[in-house]
Short mmCIF file of N, CA and C in Angstrom, two decimals:
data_model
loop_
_atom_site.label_atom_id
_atom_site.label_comp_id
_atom_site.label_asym_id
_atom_site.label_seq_id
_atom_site.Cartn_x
_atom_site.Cartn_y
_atom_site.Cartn_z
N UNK A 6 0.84 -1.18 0.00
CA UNK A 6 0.00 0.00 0.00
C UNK A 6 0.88 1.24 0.00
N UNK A 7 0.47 2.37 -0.23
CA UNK A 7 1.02 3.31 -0.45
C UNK A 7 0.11 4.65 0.44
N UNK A 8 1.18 5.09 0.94
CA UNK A 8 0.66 6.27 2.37
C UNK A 8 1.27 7.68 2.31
N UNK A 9 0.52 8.34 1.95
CA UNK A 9 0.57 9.91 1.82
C UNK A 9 0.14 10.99 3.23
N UNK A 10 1.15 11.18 4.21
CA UNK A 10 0.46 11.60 5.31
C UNK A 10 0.74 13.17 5.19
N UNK A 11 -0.09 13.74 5.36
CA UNK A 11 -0.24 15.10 5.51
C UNK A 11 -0.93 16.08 6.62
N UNK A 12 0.16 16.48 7.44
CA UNK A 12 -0.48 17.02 9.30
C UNK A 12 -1.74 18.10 8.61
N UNK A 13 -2.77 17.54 9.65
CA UNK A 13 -3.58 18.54 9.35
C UNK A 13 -4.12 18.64 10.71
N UNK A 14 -5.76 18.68 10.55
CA UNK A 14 -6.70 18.60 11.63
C UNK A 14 -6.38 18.57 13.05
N UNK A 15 -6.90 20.03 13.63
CA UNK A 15 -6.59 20.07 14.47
C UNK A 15 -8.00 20.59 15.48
N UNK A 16 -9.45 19.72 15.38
CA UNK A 16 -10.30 20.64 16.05
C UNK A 16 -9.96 20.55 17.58
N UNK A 17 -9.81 21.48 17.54
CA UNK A 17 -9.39 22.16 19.44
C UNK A 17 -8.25 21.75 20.12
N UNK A 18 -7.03 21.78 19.45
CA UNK A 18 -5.46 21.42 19.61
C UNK A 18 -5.17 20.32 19.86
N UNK A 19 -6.24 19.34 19.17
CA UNK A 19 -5.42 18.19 18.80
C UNK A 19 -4.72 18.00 17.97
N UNK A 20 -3.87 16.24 18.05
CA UNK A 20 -3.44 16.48 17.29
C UNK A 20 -3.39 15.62 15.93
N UNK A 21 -2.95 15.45 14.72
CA UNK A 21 -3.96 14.78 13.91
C UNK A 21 -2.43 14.43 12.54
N UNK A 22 -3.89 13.58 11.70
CA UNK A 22 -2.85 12.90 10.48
C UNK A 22 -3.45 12.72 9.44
N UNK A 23 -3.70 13.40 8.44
CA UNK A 23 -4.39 12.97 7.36
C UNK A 23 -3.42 11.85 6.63
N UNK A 24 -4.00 10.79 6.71
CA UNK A 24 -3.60 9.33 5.30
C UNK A 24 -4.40 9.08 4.23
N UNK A 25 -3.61 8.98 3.09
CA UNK A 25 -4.56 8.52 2.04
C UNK A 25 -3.43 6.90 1.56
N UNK A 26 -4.97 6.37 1.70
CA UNK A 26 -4.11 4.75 1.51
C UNK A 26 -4.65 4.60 -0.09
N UNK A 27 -3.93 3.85 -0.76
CA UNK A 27 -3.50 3.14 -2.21
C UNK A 27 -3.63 1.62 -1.90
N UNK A 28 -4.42 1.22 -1.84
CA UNK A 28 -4.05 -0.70 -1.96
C UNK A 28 -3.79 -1.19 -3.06
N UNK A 29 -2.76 -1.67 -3.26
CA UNK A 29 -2.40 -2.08 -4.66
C UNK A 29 -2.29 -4.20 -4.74
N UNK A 30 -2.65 -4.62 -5.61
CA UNK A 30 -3.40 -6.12 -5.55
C UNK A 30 -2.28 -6.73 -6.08
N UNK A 31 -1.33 -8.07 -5.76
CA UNK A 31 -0.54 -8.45 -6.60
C UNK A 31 -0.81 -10.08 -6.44
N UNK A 32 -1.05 -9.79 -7.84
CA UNK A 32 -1.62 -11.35 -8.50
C UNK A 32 -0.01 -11.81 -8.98
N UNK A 33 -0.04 -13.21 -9.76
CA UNK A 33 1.43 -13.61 -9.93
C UNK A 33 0.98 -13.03 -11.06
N UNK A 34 2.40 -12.25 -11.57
CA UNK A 34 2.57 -11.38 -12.95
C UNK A 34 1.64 -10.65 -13.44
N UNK A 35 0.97 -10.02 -12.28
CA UNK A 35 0.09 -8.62 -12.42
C UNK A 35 0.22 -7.84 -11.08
N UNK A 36 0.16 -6.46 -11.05
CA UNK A 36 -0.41 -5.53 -10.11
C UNK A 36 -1.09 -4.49 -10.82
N UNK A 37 -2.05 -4.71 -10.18
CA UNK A 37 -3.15 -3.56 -10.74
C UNK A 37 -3.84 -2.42 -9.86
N UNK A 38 -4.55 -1.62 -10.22
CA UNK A 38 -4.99 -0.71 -8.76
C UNK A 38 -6.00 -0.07 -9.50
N UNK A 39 -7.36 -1.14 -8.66
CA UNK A 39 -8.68 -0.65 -9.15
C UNK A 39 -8.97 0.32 -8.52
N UNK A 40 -9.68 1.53 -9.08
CA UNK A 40 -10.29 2.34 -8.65
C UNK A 40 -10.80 2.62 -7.35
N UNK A 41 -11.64 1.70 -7.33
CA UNK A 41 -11.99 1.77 -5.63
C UNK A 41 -11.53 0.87 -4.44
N UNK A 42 -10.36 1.01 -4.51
CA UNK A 42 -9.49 0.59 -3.46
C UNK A 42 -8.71 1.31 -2.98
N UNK A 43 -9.03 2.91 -3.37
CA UNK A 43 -8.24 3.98 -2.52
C UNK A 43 -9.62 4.41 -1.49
N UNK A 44 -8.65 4.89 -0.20
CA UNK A 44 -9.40 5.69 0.60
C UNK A 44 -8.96 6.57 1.22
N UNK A 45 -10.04 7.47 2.16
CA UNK A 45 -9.14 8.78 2.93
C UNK A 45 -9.40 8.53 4.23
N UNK A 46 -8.55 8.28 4.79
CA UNK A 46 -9.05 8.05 6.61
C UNK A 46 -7.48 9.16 7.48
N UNK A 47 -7.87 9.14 8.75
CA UNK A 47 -7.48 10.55 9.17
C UNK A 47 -7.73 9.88 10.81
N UNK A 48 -5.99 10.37 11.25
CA UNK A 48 -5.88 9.76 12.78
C UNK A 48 -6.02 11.13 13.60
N UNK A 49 -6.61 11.00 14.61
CA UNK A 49 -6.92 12.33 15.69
C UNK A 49 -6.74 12.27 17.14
N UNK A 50 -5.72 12.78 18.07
CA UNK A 50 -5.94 12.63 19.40
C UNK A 50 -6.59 13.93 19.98
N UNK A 51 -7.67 13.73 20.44
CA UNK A 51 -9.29 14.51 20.58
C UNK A 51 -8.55 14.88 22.11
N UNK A 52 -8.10 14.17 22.93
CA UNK A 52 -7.57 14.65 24.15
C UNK A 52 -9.08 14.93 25.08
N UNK A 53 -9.68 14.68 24.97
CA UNK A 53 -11.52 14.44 25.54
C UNK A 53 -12.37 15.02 23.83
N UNK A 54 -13.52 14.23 24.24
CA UNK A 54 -14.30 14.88 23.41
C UNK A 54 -15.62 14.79 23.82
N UNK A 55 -16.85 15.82 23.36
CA UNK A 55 -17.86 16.11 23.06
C UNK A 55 -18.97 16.34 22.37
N UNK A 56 -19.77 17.06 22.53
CA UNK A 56 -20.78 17.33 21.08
C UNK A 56 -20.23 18.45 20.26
N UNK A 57 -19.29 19.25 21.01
CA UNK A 57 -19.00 20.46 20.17
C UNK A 57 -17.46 19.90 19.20
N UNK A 58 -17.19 18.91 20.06
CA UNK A 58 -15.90 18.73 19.64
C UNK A 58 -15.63 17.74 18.27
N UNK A 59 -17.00 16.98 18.47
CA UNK A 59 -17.76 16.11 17.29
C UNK A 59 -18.16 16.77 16.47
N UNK A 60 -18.80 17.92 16.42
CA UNK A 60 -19.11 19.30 15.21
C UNK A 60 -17.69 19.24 14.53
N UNK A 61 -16.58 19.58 15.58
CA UNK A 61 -15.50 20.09 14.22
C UNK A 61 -15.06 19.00 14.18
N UNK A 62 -15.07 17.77 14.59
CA UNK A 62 -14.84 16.74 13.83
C UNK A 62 -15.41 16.31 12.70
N UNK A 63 -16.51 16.49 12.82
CA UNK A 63 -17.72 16.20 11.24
C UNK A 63 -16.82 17.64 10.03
N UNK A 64 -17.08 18.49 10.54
CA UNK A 64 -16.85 19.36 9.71
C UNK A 64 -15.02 19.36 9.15
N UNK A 65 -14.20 18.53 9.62
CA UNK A 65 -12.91 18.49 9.17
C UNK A 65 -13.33 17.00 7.69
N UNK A 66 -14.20 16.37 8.73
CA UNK A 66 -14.21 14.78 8.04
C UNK A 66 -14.74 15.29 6.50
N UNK A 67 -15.82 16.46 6.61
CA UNK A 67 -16.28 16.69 4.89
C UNK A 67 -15.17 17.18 4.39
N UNK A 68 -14.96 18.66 5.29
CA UNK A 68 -14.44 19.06 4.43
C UNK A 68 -13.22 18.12 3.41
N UNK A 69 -12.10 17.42 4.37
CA UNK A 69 -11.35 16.33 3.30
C UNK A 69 -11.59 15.35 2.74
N UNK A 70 -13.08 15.01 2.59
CA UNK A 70 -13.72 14.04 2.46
C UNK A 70 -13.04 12.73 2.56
N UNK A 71 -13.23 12.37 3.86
CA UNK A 71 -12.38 11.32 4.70
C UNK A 71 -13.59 9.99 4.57
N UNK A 72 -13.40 8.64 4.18
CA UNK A 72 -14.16 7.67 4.18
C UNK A 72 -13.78 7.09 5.85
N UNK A 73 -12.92 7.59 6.14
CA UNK A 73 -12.90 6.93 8.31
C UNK A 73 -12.02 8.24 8.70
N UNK A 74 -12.19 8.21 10.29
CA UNK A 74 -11.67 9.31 10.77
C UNK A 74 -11.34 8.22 11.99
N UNK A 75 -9.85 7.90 12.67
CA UNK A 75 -9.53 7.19 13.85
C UNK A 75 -9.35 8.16 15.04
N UNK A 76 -9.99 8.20 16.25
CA UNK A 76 -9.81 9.01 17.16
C UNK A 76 -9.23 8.50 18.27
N UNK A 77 -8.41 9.12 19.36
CA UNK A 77 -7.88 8.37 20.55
C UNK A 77 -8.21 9.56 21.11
N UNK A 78 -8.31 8.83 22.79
CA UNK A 78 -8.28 9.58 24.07
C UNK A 78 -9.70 10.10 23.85
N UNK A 79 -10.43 9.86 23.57
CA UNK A 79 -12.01 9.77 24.02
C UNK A 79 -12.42 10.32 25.29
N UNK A 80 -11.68 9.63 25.83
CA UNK A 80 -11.89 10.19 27.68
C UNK A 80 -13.58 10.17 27.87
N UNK A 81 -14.43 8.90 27.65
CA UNK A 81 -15.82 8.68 27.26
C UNK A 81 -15.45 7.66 28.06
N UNK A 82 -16.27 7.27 29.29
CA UNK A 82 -16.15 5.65 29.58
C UNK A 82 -17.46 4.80 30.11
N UNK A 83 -18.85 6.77 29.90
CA UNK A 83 -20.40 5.85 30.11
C UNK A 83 -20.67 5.49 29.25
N UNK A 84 -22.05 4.36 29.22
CA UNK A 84 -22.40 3.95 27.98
C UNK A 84 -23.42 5.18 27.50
N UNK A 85 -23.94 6.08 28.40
CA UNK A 85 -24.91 6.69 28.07
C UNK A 85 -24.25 7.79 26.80
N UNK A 86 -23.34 8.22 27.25
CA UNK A 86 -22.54 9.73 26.76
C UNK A 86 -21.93 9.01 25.58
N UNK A 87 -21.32 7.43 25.27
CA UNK A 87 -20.84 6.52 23.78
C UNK A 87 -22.00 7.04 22.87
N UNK A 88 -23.13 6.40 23.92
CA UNK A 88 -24.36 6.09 22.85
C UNK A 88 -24.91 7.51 21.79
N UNK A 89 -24.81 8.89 22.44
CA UNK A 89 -25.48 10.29 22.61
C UNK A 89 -24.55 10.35 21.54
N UNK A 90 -23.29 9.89 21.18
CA UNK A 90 -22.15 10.63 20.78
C UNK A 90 -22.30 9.51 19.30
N UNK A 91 -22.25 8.68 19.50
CA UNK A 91 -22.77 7.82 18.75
C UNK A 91 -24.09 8.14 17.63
N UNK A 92 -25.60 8.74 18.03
CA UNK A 92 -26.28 9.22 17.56
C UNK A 92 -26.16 10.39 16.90
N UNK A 93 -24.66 11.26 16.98
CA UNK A 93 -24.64 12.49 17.02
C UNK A 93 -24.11 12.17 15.42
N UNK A 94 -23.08 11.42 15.60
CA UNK A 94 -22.48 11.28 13.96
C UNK A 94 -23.52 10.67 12.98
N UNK A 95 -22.72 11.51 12.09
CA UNK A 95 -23.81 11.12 10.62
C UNK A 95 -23.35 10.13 9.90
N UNK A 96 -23.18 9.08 10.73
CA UNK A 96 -22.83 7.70 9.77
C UNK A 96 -22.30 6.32 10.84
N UNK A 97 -21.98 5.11 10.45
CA UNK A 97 -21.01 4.22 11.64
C UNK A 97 -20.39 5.00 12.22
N UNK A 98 -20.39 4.09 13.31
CA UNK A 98 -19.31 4.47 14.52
C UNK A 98 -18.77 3.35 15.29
N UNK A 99 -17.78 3.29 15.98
CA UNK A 99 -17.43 2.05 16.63
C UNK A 99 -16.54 2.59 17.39
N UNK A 100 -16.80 2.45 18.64
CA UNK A 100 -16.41 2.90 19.76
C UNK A 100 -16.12 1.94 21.14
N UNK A 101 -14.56 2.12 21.65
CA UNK A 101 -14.24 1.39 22.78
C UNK A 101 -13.95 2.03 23.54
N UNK A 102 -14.65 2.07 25.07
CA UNK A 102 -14.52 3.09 25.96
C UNK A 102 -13.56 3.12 26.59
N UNK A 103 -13.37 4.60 27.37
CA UNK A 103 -12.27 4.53 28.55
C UNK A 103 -12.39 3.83 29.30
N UNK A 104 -11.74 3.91 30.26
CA UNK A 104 -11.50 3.81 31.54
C UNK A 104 -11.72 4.44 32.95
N UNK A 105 -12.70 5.09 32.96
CA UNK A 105 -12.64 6.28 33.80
C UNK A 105 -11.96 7.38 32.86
N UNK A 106 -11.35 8.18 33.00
CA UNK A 106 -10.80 9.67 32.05
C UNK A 106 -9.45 9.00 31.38
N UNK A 107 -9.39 7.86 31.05
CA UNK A 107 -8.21 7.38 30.38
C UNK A 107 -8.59 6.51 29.32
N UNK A 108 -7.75 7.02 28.37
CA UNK A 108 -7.77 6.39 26.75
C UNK A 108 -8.97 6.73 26.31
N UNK A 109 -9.68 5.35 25.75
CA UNK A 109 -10.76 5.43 24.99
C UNK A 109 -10.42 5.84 23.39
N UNK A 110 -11.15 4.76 22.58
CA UNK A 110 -10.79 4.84 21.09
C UNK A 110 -12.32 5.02 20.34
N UNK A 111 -12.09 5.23 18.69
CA UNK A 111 -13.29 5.01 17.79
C UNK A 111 -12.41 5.13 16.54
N UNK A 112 -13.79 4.51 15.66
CA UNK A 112 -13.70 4.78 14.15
C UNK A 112 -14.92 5.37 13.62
N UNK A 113 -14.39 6.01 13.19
CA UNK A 113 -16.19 7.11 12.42
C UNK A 113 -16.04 7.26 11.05
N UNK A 114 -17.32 6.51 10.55
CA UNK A 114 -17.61 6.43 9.24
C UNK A 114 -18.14 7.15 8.31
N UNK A 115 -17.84 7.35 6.91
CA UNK A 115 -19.18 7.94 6.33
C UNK A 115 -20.41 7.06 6.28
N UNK A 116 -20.91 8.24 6.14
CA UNK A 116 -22.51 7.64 5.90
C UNK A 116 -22.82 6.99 4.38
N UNK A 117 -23.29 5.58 4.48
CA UNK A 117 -23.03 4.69 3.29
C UNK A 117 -21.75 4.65 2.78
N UNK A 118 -21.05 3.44 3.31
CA UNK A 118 -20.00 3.57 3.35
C UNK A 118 -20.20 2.07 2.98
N UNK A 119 -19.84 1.33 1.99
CA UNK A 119 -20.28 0.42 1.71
C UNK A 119 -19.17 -0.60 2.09
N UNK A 120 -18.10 -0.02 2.02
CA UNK A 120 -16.47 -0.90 2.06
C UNK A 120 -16.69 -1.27 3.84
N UNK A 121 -17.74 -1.25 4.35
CA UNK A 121 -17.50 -1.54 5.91
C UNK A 121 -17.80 -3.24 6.00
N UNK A 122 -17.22 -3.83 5.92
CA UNK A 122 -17.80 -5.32 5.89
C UNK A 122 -17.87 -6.58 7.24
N UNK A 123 -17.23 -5.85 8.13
CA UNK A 123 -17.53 -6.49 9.53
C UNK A 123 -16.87 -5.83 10.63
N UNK A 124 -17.43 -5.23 11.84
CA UNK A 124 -17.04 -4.96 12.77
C UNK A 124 -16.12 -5.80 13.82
N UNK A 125 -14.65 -5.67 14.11
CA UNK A 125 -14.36 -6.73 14.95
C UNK A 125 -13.94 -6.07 16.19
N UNK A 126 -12.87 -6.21 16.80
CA UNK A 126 -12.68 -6.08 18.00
C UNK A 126 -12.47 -4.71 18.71
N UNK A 127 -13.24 -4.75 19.77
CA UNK A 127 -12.88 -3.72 20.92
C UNK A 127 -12.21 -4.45 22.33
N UNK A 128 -11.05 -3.39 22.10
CA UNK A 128 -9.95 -4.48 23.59
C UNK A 128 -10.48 -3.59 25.32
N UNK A 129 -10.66 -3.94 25.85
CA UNK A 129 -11.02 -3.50 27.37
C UNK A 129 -9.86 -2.68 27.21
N UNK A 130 -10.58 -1.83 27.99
CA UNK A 130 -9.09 -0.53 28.23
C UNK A 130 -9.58 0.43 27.43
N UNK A 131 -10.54 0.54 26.62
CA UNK A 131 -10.26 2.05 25.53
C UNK A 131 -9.09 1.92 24.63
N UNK A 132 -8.73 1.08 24.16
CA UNK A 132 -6.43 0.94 23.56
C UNK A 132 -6.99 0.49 22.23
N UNK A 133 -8.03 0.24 21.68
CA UNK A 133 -7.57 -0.83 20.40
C UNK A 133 -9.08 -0.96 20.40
N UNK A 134 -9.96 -0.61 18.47
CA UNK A 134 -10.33 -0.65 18.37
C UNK A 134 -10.77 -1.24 16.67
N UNK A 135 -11.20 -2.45 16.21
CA UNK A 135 -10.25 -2.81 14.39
C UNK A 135 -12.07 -2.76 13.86
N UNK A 136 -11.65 -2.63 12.48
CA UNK A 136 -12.46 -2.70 11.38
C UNK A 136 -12.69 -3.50 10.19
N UNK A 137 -12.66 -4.75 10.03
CA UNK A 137 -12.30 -5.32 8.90
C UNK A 137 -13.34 -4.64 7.40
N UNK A 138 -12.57 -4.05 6.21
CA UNK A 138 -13.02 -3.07 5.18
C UNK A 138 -12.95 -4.72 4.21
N UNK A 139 -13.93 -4.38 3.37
CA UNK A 139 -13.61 -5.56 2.08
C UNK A 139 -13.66 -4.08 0.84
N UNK A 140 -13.15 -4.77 -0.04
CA UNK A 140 -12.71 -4.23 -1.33
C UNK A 140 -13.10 -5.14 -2.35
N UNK A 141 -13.91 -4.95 -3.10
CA UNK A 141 -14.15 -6.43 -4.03
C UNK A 141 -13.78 -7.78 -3.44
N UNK A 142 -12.81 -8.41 -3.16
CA UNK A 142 -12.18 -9.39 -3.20
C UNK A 142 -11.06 -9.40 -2.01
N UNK A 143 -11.05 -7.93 -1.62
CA UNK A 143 -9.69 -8.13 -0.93
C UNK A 143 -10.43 -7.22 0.21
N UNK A 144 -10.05 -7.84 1.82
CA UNK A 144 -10.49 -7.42 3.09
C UNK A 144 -8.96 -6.80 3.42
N UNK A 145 -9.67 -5.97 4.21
CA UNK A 145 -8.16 -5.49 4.74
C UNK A 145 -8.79 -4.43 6.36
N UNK A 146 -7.93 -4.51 7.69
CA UNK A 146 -7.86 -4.52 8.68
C UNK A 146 -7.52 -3.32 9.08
N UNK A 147 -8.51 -2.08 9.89
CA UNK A 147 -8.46 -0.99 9.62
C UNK A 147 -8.30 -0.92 11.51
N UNK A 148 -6.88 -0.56 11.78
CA UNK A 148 -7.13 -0.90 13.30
C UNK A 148 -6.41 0.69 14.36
N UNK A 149 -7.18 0.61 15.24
CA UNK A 149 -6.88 2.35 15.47
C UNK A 149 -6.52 1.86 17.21
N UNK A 150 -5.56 2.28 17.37
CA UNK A 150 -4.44 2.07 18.26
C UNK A 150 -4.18 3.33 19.27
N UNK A 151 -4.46 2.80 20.31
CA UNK A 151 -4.14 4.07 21.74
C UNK A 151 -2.82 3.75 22.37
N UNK A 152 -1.88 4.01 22.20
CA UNK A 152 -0.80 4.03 22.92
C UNK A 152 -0.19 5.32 23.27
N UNK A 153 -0.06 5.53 24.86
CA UNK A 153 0.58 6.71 25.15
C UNK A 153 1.80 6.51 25.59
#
């Protein structure tokens, strides 16, 4: 694959990573690179977040038109305030909570987002949260990582 990172996004001094991934397919004595096997996804440490803080998150995600946005440090660890925050975005979401005011991860989707093909693991702790994406033929493991 091929990774183009470019610092961007910063709603409310976080701090952030725009990636644009390339999956490229290698058959014996071919590589090819269909069309829709590129995407735009975008890493963010939110350092807490909210409803306001989810606004300029939505509004970074159009504006670069990002197909996932990975967030850490959530600092979210009710189910009530996941769920609220959860309803708030305009599309999937997948969310592993803190701990009390520590860690906490997500992945936030667009809305119709068709490449989403199975939700897998959330690790206790808020640390690790994966996505398995299919592509025609080819799945691939979209996994958003809290390490401080």
């Amino acid at each position: 694959s091929s990774l183009h990172p470019k610092p961007t996004l910063d709603p409310i001094n976080g701090s952030g990573l725009l990636l644009n991934f390339l999956v490229f397919i290698k058959s014996p004595g071919l590589m090819r690179t269909p069309p829709n096997l590129a995407f735009r996804t975008a890493t963010l440490n939110v350092r807490g977040i909210n409803s306001d803080k989810l606004d300029l998150i939505a509004e970074s995600f159009s504006r670069e038109r990002l197909d996932f946005i990975c967030i850490q440090e959530t600092m979210v660890s009710d189910e009530a305030s996941l769920t609220n925050l959860a309803r708030k975005w305009n599309g999937p979401s997948y969310w592993s909570p803190a701990i009390g005011r520590r860690g906490g991860v997500a992945i936030l989707a667009r809305l119709g987002n068709e490449k989403i093909y199975w939700f897998g693991r959330k690790m206790r702790g808020g640390r690790l949260v994966s996505l398995l994406l299919k592509y025609d033929n080819c799945k691939i493991n979209l996994v958003n990582v809290y390490a401080p």
